Coordinates of C-alpha atoms and ligand atoms in Angstrom, one line a residue:
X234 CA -40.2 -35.3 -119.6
X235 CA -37.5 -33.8 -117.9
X236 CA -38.2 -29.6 -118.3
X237 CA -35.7 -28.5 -116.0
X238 CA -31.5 -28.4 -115.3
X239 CA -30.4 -27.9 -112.0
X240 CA -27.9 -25.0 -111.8
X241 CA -24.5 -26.5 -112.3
X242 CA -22.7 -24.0 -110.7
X243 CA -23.7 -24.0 -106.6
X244 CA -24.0 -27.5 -106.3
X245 CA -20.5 -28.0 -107.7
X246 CA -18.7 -25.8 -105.1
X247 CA -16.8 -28.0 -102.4
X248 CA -17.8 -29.0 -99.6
X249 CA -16.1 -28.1 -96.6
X250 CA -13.1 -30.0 -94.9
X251 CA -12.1 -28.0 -92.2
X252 CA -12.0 -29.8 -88.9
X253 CA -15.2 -29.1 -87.0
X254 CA -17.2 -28.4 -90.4
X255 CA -20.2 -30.7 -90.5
X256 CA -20.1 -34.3 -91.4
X257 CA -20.0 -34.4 -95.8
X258 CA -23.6 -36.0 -95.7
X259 CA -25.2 -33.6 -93.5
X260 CA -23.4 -30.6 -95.5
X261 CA -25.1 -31.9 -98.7
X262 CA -28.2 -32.1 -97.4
X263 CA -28.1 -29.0 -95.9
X264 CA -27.3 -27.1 -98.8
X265 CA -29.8 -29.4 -100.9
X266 CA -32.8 -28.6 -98.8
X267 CA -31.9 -25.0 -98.5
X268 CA -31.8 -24.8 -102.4
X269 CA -35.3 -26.3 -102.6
X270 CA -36.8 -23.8 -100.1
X271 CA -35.5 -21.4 -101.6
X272 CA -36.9 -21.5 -104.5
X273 CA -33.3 -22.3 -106.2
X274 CA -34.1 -25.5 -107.3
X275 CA -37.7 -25.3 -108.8
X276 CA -40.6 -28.3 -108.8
X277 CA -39.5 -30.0 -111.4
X278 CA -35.6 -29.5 -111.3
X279 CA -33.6 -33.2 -112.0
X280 CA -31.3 -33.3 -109.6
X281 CA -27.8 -34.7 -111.0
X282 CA -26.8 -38.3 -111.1
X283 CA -25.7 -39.3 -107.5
X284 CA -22.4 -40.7 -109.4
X285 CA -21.8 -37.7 -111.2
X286 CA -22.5 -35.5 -108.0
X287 CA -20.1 -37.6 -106.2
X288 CA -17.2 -37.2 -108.6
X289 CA -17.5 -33.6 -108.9
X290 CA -17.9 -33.0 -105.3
X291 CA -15.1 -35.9 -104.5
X292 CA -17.0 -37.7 -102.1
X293 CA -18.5 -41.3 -102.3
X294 CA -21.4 -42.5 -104.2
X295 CA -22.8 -43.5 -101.2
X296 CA -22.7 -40.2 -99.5
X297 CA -25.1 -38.9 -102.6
X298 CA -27.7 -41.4 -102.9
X299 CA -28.1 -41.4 -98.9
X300 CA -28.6 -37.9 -98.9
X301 CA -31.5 -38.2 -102.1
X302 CA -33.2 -40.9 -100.2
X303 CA -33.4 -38.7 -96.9
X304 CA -34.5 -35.8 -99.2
X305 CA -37.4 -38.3 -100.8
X306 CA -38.1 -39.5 -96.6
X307 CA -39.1 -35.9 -96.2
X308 CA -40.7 -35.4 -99.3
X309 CA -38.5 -32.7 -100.7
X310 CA -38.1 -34.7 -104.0
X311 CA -39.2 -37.6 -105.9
X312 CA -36.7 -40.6 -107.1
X313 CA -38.4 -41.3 -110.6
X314 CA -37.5 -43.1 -113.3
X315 CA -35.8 -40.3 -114.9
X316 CA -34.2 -39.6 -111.9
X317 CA -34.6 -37.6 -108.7
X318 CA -36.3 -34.8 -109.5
X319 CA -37.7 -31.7 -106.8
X320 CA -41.5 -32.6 -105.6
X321 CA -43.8 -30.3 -107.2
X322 CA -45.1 -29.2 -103.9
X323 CA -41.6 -27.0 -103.6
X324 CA -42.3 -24.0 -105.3
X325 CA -40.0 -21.4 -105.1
X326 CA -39.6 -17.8 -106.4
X327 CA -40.7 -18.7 -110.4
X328 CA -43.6 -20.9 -108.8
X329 CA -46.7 -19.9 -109.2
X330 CA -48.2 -18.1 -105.7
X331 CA -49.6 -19.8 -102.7
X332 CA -53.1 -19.7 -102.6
X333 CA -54.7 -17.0 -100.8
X334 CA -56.1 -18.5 -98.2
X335 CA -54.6 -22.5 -97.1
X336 CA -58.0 -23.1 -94.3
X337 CA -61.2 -24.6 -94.7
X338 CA -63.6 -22.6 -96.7
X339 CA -66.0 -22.4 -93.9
X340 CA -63.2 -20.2 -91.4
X341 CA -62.8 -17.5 -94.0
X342 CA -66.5 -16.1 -92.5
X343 CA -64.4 -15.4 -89.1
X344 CA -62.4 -12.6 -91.2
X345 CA -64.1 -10.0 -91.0
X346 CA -64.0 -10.6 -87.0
X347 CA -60.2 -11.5 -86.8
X348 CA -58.4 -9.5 -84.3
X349 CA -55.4 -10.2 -82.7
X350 CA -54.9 -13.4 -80.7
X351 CA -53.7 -11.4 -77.7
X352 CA -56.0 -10.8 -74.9
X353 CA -55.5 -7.3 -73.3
X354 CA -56.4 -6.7 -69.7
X355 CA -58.8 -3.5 -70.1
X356 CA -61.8 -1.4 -67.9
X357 CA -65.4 -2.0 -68.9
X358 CA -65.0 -5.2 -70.4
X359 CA -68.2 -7.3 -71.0
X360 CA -69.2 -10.9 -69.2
X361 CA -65.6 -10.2 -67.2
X362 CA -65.8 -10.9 -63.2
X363 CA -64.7 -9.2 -60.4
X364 CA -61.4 -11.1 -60.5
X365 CA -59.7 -9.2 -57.8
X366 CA -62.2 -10.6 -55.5
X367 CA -62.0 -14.0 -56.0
X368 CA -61.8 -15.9 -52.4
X369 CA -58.6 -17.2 -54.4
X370 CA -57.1 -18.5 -50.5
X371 CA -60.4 -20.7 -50.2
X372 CA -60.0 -22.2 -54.1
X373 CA -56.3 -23.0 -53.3
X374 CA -57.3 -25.1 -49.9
X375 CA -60.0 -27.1 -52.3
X376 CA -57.0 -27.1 -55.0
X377 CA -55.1 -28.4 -52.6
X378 CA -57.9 -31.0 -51.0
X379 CA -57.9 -32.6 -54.4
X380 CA -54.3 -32.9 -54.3
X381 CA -53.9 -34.1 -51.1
X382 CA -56.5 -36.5 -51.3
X383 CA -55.8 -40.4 -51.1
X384 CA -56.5 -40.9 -54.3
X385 CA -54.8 -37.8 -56.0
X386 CA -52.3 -39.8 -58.0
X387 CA -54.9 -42.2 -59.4
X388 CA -56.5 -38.7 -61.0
X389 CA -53.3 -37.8 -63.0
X390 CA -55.1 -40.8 -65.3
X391 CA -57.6 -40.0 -67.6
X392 CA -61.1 -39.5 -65.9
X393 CA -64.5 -40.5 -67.4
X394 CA -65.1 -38.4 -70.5
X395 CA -68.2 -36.7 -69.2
X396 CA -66.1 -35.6 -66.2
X397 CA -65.5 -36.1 -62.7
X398 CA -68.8 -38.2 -61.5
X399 CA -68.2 -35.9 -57.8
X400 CA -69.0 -32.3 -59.9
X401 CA -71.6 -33.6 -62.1
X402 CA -73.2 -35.0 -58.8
X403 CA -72.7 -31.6 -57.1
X404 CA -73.7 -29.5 -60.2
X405 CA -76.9 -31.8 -60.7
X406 CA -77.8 -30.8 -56.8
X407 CA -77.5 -27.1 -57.3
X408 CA -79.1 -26.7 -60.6
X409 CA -82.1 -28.7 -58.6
X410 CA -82.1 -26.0 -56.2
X411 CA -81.0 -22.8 -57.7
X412 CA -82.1 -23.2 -61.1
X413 CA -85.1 -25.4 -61.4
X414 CA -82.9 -27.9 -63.9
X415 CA -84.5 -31.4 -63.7
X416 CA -81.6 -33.9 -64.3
X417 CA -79.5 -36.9 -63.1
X418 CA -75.5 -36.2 -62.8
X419 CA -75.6 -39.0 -65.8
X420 CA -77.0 -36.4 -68.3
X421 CA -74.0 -33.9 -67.4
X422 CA -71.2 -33.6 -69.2
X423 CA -68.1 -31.0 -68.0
X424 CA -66.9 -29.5 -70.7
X425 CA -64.4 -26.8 -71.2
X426 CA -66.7 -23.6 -70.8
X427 CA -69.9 -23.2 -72.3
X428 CA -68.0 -23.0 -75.9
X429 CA -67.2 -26.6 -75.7
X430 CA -70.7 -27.3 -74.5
X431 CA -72.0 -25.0 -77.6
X432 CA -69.1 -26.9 -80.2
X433 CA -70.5 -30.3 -78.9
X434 CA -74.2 -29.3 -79.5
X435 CA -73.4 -28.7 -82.9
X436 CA -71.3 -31.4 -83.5
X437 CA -73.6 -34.2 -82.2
X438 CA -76.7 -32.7 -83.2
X439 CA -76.3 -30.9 -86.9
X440 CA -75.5 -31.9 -90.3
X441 CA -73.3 -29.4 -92.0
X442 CA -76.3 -27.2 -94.1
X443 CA -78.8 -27.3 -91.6
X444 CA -80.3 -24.1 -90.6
X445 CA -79.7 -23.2 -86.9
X446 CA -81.8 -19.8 -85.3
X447 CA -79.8 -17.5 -83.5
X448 CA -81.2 -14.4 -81.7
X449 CA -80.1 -11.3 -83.4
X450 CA -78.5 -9.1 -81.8
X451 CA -76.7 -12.5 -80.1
X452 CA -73.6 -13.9 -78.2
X453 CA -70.7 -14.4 -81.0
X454 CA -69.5 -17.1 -79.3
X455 CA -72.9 -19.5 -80.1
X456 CA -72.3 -18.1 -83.9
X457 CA -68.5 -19.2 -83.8
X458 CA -69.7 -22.7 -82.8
X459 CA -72.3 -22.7 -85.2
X460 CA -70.0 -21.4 -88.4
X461 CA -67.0 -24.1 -87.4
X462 CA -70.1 -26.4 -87.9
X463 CA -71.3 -25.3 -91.4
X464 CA -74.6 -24.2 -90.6
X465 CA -77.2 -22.2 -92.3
X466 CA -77.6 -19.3 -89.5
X467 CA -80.7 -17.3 -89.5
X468 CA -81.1 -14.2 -87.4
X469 CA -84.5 -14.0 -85.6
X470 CA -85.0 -10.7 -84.2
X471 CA -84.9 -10.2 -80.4
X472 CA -87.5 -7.5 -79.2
X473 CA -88.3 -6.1 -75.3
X474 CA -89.1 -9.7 -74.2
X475 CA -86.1 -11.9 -76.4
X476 CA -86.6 -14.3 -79.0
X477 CA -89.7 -13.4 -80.8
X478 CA -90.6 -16.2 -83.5
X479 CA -93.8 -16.8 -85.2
X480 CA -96.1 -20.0 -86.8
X481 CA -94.8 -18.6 -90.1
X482 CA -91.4 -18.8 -89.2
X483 CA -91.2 -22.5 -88.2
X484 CA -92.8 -23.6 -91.5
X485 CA -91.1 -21.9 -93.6
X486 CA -87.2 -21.8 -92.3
X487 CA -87.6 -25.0 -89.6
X488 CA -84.7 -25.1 -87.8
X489 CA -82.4 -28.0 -86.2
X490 CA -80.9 -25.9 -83.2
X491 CA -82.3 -22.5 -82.0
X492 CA -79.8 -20.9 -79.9
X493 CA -81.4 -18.6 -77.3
X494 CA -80.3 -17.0 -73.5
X495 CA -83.9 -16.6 -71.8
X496 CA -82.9 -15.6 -68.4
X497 CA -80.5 -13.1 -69.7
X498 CA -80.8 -12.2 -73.6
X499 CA -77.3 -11.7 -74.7
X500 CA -76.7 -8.8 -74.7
X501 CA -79.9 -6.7 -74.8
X502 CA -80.5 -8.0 -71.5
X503 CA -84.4 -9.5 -71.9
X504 CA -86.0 -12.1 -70.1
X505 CA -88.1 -14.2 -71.8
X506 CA -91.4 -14.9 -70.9
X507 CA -93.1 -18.3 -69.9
X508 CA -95.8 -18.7 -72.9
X509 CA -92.9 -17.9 -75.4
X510 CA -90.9 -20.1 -73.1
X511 CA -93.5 -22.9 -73.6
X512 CA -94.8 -22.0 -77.7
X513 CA -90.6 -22.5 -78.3
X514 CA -90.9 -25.8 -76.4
X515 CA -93.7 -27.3 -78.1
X516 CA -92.7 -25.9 -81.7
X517 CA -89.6 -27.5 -81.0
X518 CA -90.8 -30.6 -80.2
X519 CA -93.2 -30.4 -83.5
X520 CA -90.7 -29.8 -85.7
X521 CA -88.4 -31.8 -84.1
X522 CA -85.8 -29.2 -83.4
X523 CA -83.4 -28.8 -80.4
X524 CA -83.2 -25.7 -78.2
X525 CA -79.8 -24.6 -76.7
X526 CA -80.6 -23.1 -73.7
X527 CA -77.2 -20.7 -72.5
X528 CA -77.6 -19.6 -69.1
X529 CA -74.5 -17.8 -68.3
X530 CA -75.1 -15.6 -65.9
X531 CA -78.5 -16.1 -64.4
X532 CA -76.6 -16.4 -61.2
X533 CA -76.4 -12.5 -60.7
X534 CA -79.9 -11.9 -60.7
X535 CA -80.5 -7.7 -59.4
X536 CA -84.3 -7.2 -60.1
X537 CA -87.7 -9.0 -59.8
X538 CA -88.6 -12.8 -59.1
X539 CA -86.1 -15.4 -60.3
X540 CA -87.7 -17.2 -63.7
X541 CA -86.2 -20.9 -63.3
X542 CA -84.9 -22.5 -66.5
X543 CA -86.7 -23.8 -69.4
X544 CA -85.0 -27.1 -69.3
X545 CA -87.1 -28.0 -66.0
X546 CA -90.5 -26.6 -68.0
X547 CA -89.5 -29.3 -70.8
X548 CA -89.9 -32.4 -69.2
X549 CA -87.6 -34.9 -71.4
X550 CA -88.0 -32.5 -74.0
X551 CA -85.7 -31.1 -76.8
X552 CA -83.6 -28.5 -74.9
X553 CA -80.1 -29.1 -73.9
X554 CA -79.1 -26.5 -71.5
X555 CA -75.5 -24.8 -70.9
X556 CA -73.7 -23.5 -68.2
X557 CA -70.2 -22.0 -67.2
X558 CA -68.4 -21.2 -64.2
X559 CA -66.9 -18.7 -66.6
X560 CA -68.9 -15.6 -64.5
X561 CA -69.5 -17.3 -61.4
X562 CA -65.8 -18.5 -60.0
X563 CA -63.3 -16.7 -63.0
X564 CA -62.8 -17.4 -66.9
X565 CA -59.4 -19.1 -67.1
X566 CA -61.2 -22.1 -64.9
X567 CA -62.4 -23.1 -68.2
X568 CA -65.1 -25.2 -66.6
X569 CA -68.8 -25.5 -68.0
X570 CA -71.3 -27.9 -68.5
X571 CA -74.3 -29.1 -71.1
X572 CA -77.4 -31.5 -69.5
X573 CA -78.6 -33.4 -72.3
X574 CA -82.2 -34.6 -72.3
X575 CA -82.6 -38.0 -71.3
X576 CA -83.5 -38.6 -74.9
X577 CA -80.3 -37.9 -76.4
X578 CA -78.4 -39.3 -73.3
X579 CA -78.1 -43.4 -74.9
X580 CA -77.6 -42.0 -78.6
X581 CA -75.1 -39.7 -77.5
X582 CA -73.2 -41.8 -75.3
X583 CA -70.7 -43.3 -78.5
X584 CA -69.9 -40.4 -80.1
X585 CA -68.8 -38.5 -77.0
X586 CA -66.7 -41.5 -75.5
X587 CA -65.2 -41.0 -78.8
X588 CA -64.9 -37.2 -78.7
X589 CA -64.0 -36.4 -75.1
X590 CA -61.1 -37.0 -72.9
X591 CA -61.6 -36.8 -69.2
X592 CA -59.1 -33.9 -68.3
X593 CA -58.1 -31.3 -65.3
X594 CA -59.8 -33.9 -62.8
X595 CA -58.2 -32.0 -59.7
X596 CA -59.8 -28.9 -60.9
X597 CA -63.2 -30.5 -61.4
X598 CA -62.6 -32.1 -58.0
X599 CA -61.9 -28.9 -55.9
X600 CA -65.2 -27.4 -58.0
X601 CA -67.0 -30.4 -56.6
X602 CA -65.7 -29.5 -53.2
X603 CA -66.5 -26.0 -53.7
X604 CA -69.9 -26.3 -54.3
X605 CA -70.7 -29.3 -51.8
X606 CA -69.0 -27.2 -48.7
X607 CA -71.3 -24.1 -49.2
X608 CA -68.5 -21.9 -50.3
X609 CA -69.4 -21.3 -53.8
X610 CA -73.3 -20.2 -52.7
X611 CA -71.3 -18.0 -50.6
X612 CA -69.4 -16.3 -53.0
X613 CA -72.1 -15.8 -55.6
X614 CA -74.3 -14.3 -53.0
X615 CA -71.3 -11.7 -52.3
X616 CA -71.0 -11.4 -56.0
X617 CA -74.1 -10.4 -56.3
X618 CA -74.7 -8.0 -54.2
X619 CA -71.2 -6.1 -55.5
X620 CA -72.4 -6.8 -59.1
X621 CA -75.7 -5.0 -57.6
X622 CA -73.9 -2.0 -56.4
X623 CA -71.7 -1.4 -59.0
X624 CA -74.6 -1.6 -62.1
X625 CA -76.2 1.1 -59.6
X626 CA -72.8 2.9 -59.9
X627 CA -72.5 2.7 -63.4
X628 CA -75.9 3.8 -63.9
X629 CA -75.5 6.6 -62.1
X630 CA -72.0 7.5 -63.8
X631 CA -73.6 7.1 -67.1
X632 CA -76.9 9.6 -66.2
X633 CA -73.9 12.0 -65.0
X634 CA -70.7 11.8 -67.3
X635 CA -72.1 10.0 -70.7
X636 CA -73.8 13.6 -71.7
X637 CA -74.8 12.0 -75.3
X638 CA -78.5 10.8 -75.9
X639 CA -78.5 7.3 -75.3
X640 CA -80.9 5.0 -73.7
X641 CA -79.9 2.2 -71.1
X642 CA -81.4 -1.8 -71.3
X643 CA -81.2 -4.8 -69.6
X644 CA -79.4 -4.7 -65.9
X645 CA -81.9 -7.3 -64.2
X646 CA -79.1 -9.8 -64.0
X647 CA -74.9 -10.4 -64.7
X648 CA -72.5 -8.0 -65.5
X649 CA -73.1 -5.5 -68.2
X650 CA -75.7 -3.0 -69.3
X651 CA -76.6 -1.9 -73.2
X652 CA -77.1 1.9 -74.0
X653 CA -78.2 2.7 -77.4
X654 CA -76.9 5.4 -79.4
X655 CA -78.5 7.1 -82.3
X656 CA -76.7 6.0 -85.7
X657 CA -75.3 9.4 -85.4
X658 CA -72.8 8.2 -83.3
X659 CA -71.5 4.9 -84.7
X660 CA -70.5 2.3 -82.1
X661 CA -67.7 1.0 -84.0
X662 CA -65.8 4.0 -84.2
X663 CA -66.4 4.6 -80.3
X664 CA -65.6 1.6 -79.3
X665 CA -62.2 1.3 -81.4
X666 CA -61.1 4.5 -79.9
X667 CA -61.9 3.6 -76.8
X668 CA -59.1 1.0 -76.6
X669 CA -56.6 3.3 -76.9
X670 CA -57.5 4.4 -73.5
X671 CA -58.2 0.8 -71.8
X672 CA -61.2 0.3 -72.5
X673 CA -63.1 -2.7 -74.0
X674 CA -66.7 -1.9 -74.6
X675 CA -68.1 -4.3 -77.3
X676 CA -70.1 -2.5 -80.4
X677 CA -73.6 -3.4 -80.6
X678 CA -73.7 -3.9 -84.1
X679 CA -71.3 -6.4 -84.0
X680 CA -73.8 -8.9 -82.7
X681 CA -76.2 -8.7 -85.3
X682 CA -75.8 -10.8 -88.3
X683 CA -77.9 -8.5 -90.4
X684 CA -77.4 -4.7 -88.2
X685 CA -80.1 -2.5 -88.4
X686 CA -80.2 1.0 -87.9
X687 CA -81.5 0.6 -83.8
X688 CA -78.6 -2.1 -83.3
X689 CA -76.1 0.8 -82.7
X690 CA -75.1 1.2 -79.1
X691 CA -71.7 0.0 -76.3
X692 CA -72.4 -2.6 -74.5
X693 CA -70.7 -2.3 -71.1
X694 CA -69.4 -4.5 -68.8
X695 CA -69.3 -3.4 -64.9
X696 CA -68.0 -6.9 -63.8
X697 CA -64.6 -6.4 -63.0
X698 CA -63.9 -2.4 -63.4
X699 CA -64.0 -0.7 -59.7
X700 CA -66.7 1.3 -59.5
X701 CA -64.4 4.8 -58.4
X702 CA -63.5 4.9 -62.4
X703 CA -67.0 5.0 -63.9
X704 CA -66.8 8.6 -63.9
X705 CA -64.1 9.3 -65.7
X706 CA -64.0 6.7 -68.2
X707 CA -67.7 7.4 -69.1
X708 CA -67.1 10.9 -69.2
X709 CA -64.0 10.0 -71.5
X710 CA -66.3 7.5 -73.7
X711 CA -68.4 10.5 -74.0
X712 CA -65.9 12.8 -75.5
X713 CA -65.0 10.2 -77.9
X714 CA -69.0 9.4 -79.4
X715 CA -69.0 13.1 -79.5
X716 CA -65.7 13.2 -81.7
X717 CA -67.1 9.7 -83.2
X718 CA -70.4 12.1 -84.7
X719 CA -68.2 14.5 -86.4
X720 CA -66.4 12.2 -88.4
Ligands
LIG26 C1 -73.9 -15.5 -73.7 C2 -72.7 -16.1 -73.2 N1 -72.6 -17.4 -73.0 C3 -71.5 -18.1 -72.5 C4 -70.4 -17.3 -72.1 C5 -69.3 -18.1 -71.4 O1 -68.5 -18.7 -72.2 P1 -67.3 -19.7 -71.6 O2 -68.0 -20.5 -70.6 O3 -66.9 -20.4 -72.8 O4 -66.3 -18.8 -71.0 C6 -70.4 -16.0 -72.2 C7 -69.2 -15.2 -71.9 O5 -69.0 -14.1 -72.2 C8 -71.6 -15.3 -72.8 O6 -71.6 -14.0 -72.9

């Protein structure tokens, strides 16, 4: 049944004639599809008959019923047998309100994170590098290598979805050496950071409901991945040596993916030990579960032996390990990588044909070049030893100027240090006040799942602030817990 009229009165006034106004048809339509946005003519509304429109407006038939038919083309209305009437879709003012929220169910758990999409430069910023030190004249000759090279044109094509068969050669090489990784260049794939490495582990590997372990206090970013997937996420407490799970806690809440950072515990800073290295392995392996093994900064090691990855302690076992050039050359490369096991390699081999596109092959080329040349092992040795200096700086800085109890963890490897607070001086409310004077330190609680009353501290990053500031910025973040206490 026809509920509606349309509103006699606008659609009746002329159209305009003047030389240079708009052709009749395209004035109609115009003014038709405004009214529908608008709200003027409701879901629902009949539109008039295209003769009767015609004669009142003095303009052909055929003028009218073009116009309806481009209106139904877009789907602004509906020719019916009663006529053509506004698609219920169009809701205007007197329709009833949008729904609150128009995304998948599963994004509305990002919320309470949401900030704005911008991405501020600012001092003290976790897992950022020493950008201004970037050899950025030696990346621009390998840039320009790639480009030169015989066969540059040939790489504006697609690549090989797993990437450029040159960098997974050269990455296989160095994780050999530096690492301890035990793989063929077949079992990497280059991926766009380690979040892309992270998203495909929980696309190829999960079913949306399984339960996936994730350290707590932990690395957002593995969470993010994880909630876009529709996973179950279980905290497991991280103490002074990471990941601490027990017997109890594999039969009762066996998980598909455990997500863990043993050389570097994100951000507490521990290392894991072998034996819980190799009791996570072979629990793993019982329960047929995979481990994600994130090793983003293991590069910057400042204290003790090196501990080699657990992928080469797993044999073609169930871990899948992750790396970025994120920290190691700069972020906006957007270059990582995941080795799968041999195990997954065959089964996996559809899906990501099907997934992946092979893409910035001139970057991945001048990586290659990079690392086969020696230049990259020299730049993360002078990385580390000006990562070294500067965590000894900040240390200093923060026994001197940060005149609030506090306690300072992890510094063995990368880029940042933890201090604890008491819950006296909430992190939150430090750490949002500290923007307003440049500075991004990241909240401890905000990397627990379930925050407890010890999980209340900054996180700092040293990476890329010079070291002349730490004074006065701690000495300023200082001020501000102290304010922060009162409130
Ligand atoms: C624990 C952890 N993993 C991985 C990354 C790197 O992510 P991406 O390679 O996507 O830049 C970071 C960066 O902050 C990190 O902190």
């Amino acid at each position: 049944m026809i509920s509606n009229t349309y509103p006699q009165t606008f659609l009746e006034l002329p159209l305009s004639r003047d030389a240079g106004a708009a052709p009749l048809q395209r004035q109609l339509h115009a003014r038709l599809q405004a009214a529908i946005l608008g709200g003027k003519l409701p879901a629902g509304t009949c539109l008039p008959g295209s003769r009767a429109l015609a004669t009142t407006l003095g303009i052909a038939r055929n003028t009218v019923t073009a116009v309806y038919e481009q209106l139904a083309v877009e789907g602004y209305v509906l020719a019916q047998r009663q006529g053509t009437q506004v698609a219920p879709q169009w809701h205007g003012d007197t329709a009833a309100p949008a729904p609150p929220c128009v995304l998948a169910q599963r994004m509305q758990q990002f919320a309470p994170l949401r900030t704005a999409l911008s991405y501020r430069p600012a001092a003290l910023r976790p897992g950022e590098p020493a950008l201004s030190q970037f050899p950025l004249a030696a990346w621009r000759r390998a840039l320009d290598l790639a480009y030169r090279d015989g066969s540059a044109a040939a790489a504006l094509a697609y690549g090989e979805p797993a990437g450029e068969p040159a960098l997974r050669a050269a990455i296989s090489r160095y994780l050999a050496v530096a690492r301890g990784v035990s793989c063929r260049a077949e079992q990497i794939i280059i991926t766009e950071g380690a979040q892309e490495a992270l998203t495909l582990c929980v696309r190829l590997l999960t079913n949306p409901g399984d339960t996936a372990w994730v350290e707590d206090p932990g690395y957002r970013g593995a969470k993010a991945a994880m909630q876009a997937g529709d996973l179950s996420m279980l905290p497991m407490r991280v103490d002074g040596h990471g990941l601490s799970a027990t017997p109890e806690d594999w039969r009762e809440y066996p998980p598909r993916l455990v997500y863990i950072t043993p050389a570097h515990q994100y951000p507490l800073g521990a290392v894991l030990p072998v034996p819980r290295r190799l009791q996570l392995i072979e629990a793993a392996r019982a329960h047929g579960a995979w481990l994600i093994e994130d090793d983003y900064d293991s590069e910057f090691r400042h204290a003790g032996e090196p501990v080699a990855a657990m992928q080469g302690l797993a044999g073609d076992g169930p871990v899948l390990y992750v790396g970025t050039f994120s920290k190691t050359m700069f972020p906006a490369l957007r270059l990582g990588f995941l080795v799968l096991p041999p195990a997954l390699l065959a089964a996996a081999q559809a899906p990501l044909v099907a997934m992946l596109r092979g893409g910035h092959r001139h970057e991945q080329l001048a990586m290659a070049h990079f690392i086969d040349s020696g230049q990259y092992a020299r730049h993360l040795g002078r990385m580390r030893r000006l990562y070294r200096a500067r965590q000894q700086a900040l240390r200093e800085a923060l026994a001197r100027q940060f005149d609030v109890p506090h306690t300072v963890e992890g510094g063995h490897c990368g880029m940042h240090l933890t201090v604890r607070l008491p819950p006296a001086f909430p992190d939150h409310v430090i750490a949002a006040a500290a923007q307003a004077y440049g500075m991004a330190v990241s909240p401890l609680s905000g990397f627990s799942l379930a925050p407890r009353e010890e999980d209340n501290g900054l996180v700092i990053g040293y990476g890329n602030t010079a070291p002349e500031l730490y004074g006065s910025l701690l000495g300023r973040l200082a001020m501000l817990a102290r304010q922060a206490s009162k409130v």
